[in-house]
Amino acid sequence: MKVEEKLALNKYAPATQAHITVNKGLCADCDLRPCVYGCPADCFILKEDHVSFSYEGCLECGSCRIICPKGALQWAYPQGGFGICLQYG
Amino acid sequence: MEIIVLVKEVLDPDLPPSKFSVDTKNNRVIPPEGIPPVISPYDAVAIEAALRIKEEAGGRITVVSLGNPSAEAVVRKALAMGADAGIVVSDPSFDLEDSYLAAHILTQTIRKIGKYDLILCGRQAVDWDRGVTGPIMAEYLAVPVATLARAIKVSDRSVRVERVLADGHETLEMDLPAIITVSNEFGQARIPSAWGVIKAVKEEIPVWSAKDIGAEDAQNKDNPGEGRLRRLYIPSYERKCEFLTGERPEELAAALVKKIYSRETASP
Amino acid sequence: MTEKFDAIVVGGGPAGCASACVMAKSGLNVLLFERGQYAGAKNMWGGAFFGPQLKELFPNFREEAPVERFVTRHTFSFLTKKGSTTLDFKPAFSGPPSDNGFIVMRAKFDKWLAKKVEQAGAIVVTSMLVDDLLLDGGRVTGVRIGKEEFSSDAVILAEGVNGILAQKAGLCSGVSADNMKQGVKEVIALPKQTIEDRFNVNGSEGAAMEFVGSCTRGVPGGGFLYTNKESLSVGIVVELGALVKNRLKASDLLEEFKEYPDVARLIRGGKTVEYSAHLIPTGGLKMMPKLFSAGVLVAGDAAALVLGTGLILEGANFAMASGVAAAETVITAKKKNDFSETALRDYERLLREGFVLRDMHTFKETPRLLKNTRIYDLYPEVVFEVLENILENDGKPRTKAYKIAGKVIKTRVGFARLLSDLWAMRKMT
């Protein structure tokens, strides 16, 4: 089962504003790209020469905030009431 | 300005399809355990409209929800947004799936409340999407109605409404009291402030039963012919991919036309 | 509005709810903020709560709380590509299962906890993310949400593992990926009867299963499987730093884990209904932030109060106990009307007197020792090979078990290395 198929099973209250922002300039300088491995929701996907990012499927674990070596990531929780809503947990 | 807003609790429209199922025997949706219902999003816009009218013209907003006792939560949310009072109308004898009945019960509720200038509701509830309760109530209460409002401007004894049309909009003017159903084009419903929530937590929300509003006979009321729910099911979609073969484009096009009109691909 | 609260609690998890409950019961005017649509909406874990903390707070929890199953069977498995070795612990019970170990799902359980907080008299406000702390000359005096301000004598930060506010308040300087484990989990629905048949449990009995070995491909961590009423919680917990260093993804490891025969057999025919992830602070004492400062106390995951003994990870009981200790500290401070840093020092004293900081001290070397990757790749294989050689009958004359073990250890590990690992591990569990 693919991660995106799993995410489709979850309930999200979609936020209109991104709670994670990436500084593309700093991000482009990174060759380690730990976010691609550290994100359990595949929010960071390696495209040929850059990392493509989306926040909609975020599980709000906070891993990317810790492992970004470039400080390219601005991470906050989504606005109250938005984002992942677990039914089981 | 006395404003009454009608709100309905519905299954959270953000739920992925996998989270709920249908009891086909009883034609009912089985709500997912643990995920609370929400205020129907159009009704939230109706509350927003009421709040903006109040901010401009002053007045008092009463929120009414017909449904299960759990509807208290959506009424409380409306109070948190800024409404002044809330009422839940609930009785085990009510058949909540019948729009005429719902309109009748709500009309009785309005009569008990007494004074009103404006009744607002969402253009439709997002569960059944019928959008008829407001207009039926207008008939029962013998007041004018405007549906699909995208802008509302009240003056002393009348109201001017911009209605959404398929190809633009039209402007109507009605005498008050009146009923308006509000469309999403009106604007975004505000998010309750934290102080609003704290204030709402302490509010008393009465629950009115059939007896309280004189609707004990509701079930026996004639249903003037609204459609009845026959079968409730989750549609299944199947996708198939097939490559047609042929030498020339003309041949392929002919094969494609044939395929499209064949029984296999025609929709049932 | 100018209403002032005695205490504001940030976060509606076990730490926050326990503290709000205790304070409200003692008559304090308490406000709790939770950022989820409901308490529990953002919370997940492996599955089981070990310890008497819940019973102390809610003596009737057995009847009231949404407990999935009580743990009556606990297994520990070494997984290798060739097979597995399992220790299966099943105390023979007479009467109802012990309530020291029970399995709950956090979205349901935390919602119940928050209900208890409301019943105790506190105000619970959901869907509210606290943006900042209010500061007055280094003293925390309340919180800010957007443009709204809320003042209180004390703020208890039970905001969870990411500790954003604790960092803003300067209580914590940031965390390293080496001190964090990432947990990913699937909830897999299965009929109740199927679960009871497959796991050899009845009624409210349940199984907790831990796996160590090749399932994490050498990354410190392990797999787990817990039985809920009508579903299984299946997941992987891995050290975040090592995970990304090895260019592995937890989501891939979880898929592999589900394919191990030991696991595949148990989840067969199940339907995944939810996928979630969370961080776990596993750095122990060394990553613990400053626990309090004037007007503010930190509890639960935000204070890194999680104990990893190598066998299991415990957090929720530490969270609750720390929440209670923080609450008691605030209650005393309120009596003296002194919320200075010195007055709140009681918090640390209570944690030391109880089990929370004592356990953290007892196991303070464990996080470092658990980084020995031989635990995850080499030793499970050695155990398996020794047993394989002992149990195998190849028609040739047999060798004594200790000789077999000696030979495998000599070729695979080396005695010196085994001894030094064992010597180190004596400090561990």
Short mmCIF file of N, CA and C in Angstrom, two decimals, chain C residues 9-25 30-34 38-40 43 54 57-58 106 109-118 120 122 124 126 156-159 299-300 319-324 327:
data_model
loop_
_atom_site.label_atom_id
_atom_site.label_comp_id
_atom_site.label_asym_id
_atom_site.label_seq_id
_atom_site.Cartn_x
_atom_site.Cartn_y
_atom_site.Cartn_z
N VAL C 9 -3.89 25.57 30.88
CA VAL C 9 -3.18 24.37 30.45
C VAL C 9 -3.16 24.36 28.93
N VAL C 10 -1.99 24.16 28.35
CA VAL C 10 -1.88 24.09 26.90
C VAL C 10 -1.75 22.62 26.50
N GLY C 11 -2.78 22.07 25.89
CA GLY C 11 -2.73 20.70 25.40
C GLY C 11 -3.66 19.77 26.16
N GLY C 12 -4.49 19.06 25.39
CA GLY C 12 -5.48 18.16 26.00
C GLY C 12 -5.11 16.69 25.86
N GLY C 13 -3.86 16.35 26.14
CA GLY C 13 -3.45 14.95 26.17
C GLY C 13 -3.44 14.46 27.61
N PRO C 14 -2.78 13.31 27.87
CA PRO C 14 -2.77 12.78 29.23
C PRO C 14 -2.17 13.74 30.26
N ALA C 15 -1.08 14.44 29.92
CA ALA C 15 -0.45 15.35 30.88
C ALA C 15 -1.36 16.54 31.17
N GLY C 16 -1.85 17.16 30.10
CA GLY C 16 -2.69 18.34 30.26
C GLY C 16 -4.00 18.02 30.96
N CYS C 17 -4.65 16.94 30.55
CA CYS C 17 -5.93 16.58 31.15
C CYS C 17 -5.76 16.21 32.62
N ALA C 18 -4.70 15.45 32.94
CA ALA C 18 -4.49 15.07 34.34
C ALA C 18 -4.29 16.32 35.19
N SER C 19 -3.47 17.26 34.70
CA SER C 19 -3.20 18.45 35.51
C SER C 19 -4.45 19.30 35.65
N ALA C 20 -5.19 19.50 34.55
CA ALA C 20 -6.40 20.34 34.60
C ALA C 20 -7.42 19.72 35.54
N CYS C 21 -7.53 18.41 35.50
CA CYS C 21 -8.49 17.70 36.33
C CYS C 21 -8.19 17.91 37.82
N VAL C 22 -6.93 17.70 38.18
CA VAL C 22 -6.53 17.82 39.58
C VAL C 22 -6.73 19.26 40.08
N MET C 23 -6.35 20.22 39.26
CA MET C 23 -6.49 21.62 39.67
C MET C 23 -7.96 22.02 39.79
N ALA C 24 -8.77 21.61 38.80
CA ALA C 24 -10.19 21.98 38.83
C ALA C 24 -10.87 21.35 40.04
N LYS C 25 -10.52 20.10 40.34
CA LYS C 25 -11.13 19.41 41.48
C LYS C 25 -10.81 20.13 42.79
N VAL C 30 -9.76 26.88 35.99
CA VAL C 30 -8.80 26.33 35.03
C VAL C 30 -9.35 26.41 33.60
N LEU C 31 -8.45 26.78 32.69
CA LEU C 31 -8.80 26.86 31.27
C LEU C 31 -7.82 25.97 30.51
N LEU C 32 -8.36 25.07 29.68
CA LEU C 32 -7.49 24.19 28.90
C LEU C 32 -7.70 24.45 27.41
N PHE C 33 -6.61 24.65 26.69
CA PHE C 33 -6.67 24.82 25.24
C PHE C 33 -6.15 23.58 24.53
N GLU C 34 -6.90 23.14 23.53
CA GLU C 34 -6.48 22.00 22.72
C GLU C 34 -6.59 22.42 21.26
N TYR C 38 -11.06 18.03 18.56
CA TYR C 38 -11.43 17.45 19.84
C TYR C 38 -10.15 16.92 20.46
N ALA C 39 -10.13 16.76 21.77
CA ALA C 39 -8.93 16.22 22.41
C ALA C 39 -8.69 14.83 21.81
N GLY C 40 -7.45 14.57 21.43
CA GLY C 40 -7.12 13.28 20.83
C GLY C 40 -7.03 13.32 19.32
N ASN C 43 -3.47 13.00 18.37
CA ASN C 43 -2.62 12.15 19.20
C ASN C 43 -2.66 10.69 18.78
N LEU C 54 -3.73 6.00 36.01
CA LEU C 54 -5.10 6.31 35.60
C LEU C 54 -6.08 5.93 36.70
N LEU C 57 -6.25 8.45 39.44
CA LEU C 57 -7.02 9.65 39.10
C LEU C 57 -8.51 9.35 38.92
N PHE C 58 -8.79 8.25 38.26
CA PHE C 58 -10.19 7.89 37.97
C PHE C 58 -10.43 6.45 38.41
N ARG C 106 -5.99 6.60 21.19
CA ARG C 106 -5.89 7.93 21.77
C ARG C 106 -7.02 8.88 21.36
N PHE C 109 -9.71 7.87 23.71
CA PHE C 109 -9.33 7.95 25.11
C PHE C 109 -9.12 9.40 25.56
N ASP C 110 -8.42 10.19 24.77
CA ASP C 110 -8.15 11.57 25.16
C ASP C 110 -9.43 12.39 25.19
N LYS C 111 -10.36 12.03 24.30
CA LYS C 111 -11.66 12.71 24.29
C LYS C 111 -12.38 12.44 25.61
N TRP C 112 -12.26 11.21 26.06
CA TRP C 112 -12.86 10.84 27.35
C TRP C 112 -12.19 11.60 28.50
N LEU C 113 -10.87 11.66 28.44
CA LEU C 113 -10.13 12.40 29.47
C LEU C 113 -10.59 13.85 29.54
N ALA C 114 -10.76 14.47 28.36
CA ALA C 114 -11.15 15.88 28.31
C ALA C 114 -12.56 16.06 28.88
N LYS C 115 -13.41 15.06 28.67
CA LYS C 115 -14.76 15.08 29.25
C LYS C 115 -14.65 15.09 30.78
N LYS C 116 -13.72 14.29 31.29
CA LYS C 116 -13.53 14.25 32.75
C LYS C 116 -13.05 15.61 33.27
N VAL C 117 -12.23 16.27 32.45
CA VAL C 117 -11.73 17.59 32.83
C VAL C 117 -12.90 18.57 32.94
N GLU C 118 -13.80 18.50 31.96
CA GLU C 118 -14.98 19.38 31.99
C GLU C 118 -15.85 19.06 33.20
N ALA C 120 -14.89 17.96 35.93
CA ALA C 120 -14.21 18.43 37.14
C ALA C 120 -14.38 19.94 37.32
N ALA C 122 -13.33 22.41 34.84
CA ALA C 122 -12.47 23.28 34.02
C ALA C 122 -13.15 23.58 32.69
N VAL C 124 -12.82 23.58 28.77
CA VAL C 124 -11.99 23.02 27.71
C VAL C 124 -12.36 23.72 26.41
N THR C 126 -11.55 23.65 22.47
CA THR C 126 -10.86 22.91 21.41
C THR C 126 -10.72 23.80 20.18
N ILE C 156 0.56 25.74 32.38
CA ILE C 156 1.18 24.42 32.31
C ILE C 156 1.29 24.04 30.84
N LEU C 157 2.51 23.85 30.39
CA LEU C 157 2.73 23.49 28.99
C LEU C 157 2.73 21.98 28.86
N ALA C 158 1.62 21.47 28.34
CA ALA C 158 1.52 20.03 28.07
C ALA C 158 1.25 19.90 26.58
N GLU C 159 2.06 20.61 25.81
CA GLU C 159 1.80 20.82 24.39
C GLU C 159 2.31 19.70 23.50
N ALA C 299 5.13 19.72 31.25
CA ALA C 299 4.79 18.34 31.61
C ALA C 299 4.68 17.45 30.38
N GLY C 300 4.78 16.15 30.61
CA GLY C 300 4.57 15.16 29.56
C GLY C 300 5.67 15.15 28.51
N ALA C 319 3.49 11.09 31.64
CA ALA C 319 2.79 12.33 31.31
C ALA C 319 1.76 12.63 32.40
N MET C 320 0.97 11.63 32.73
CA MET C 320 -0.08 11.84 33.73
C MET C 320 0.52 12.18 35.09
N ALA C 321 1.53 11.41 35.47
CA ALA C 321 2.14 11.66 36.78
C ALA C 321 2.76 13.05 36.83
N SER C 322 3.39 13.48 35.72
CA SER C 322 3.99 14.81 35.73
C SER C 322 2.90 15.89 35.73
N GLY C 323 1.79 15.62 35.02
CA GLY C 323 0.67 16.55 35.02
C GLY C 323 0.12 16.73 36.42
N VAL C 324 -0.01 15.63 37.15
CA VAL C 324 -0.52 15.69 38.52
C VAL C 324 0.45 16.46 39.41
N ALA C 327 0.18 20.08 38.71
CA ALA C 327 -1.08 20.59 39.28
C ALA C 327 -0.93 20.82 40.78
#
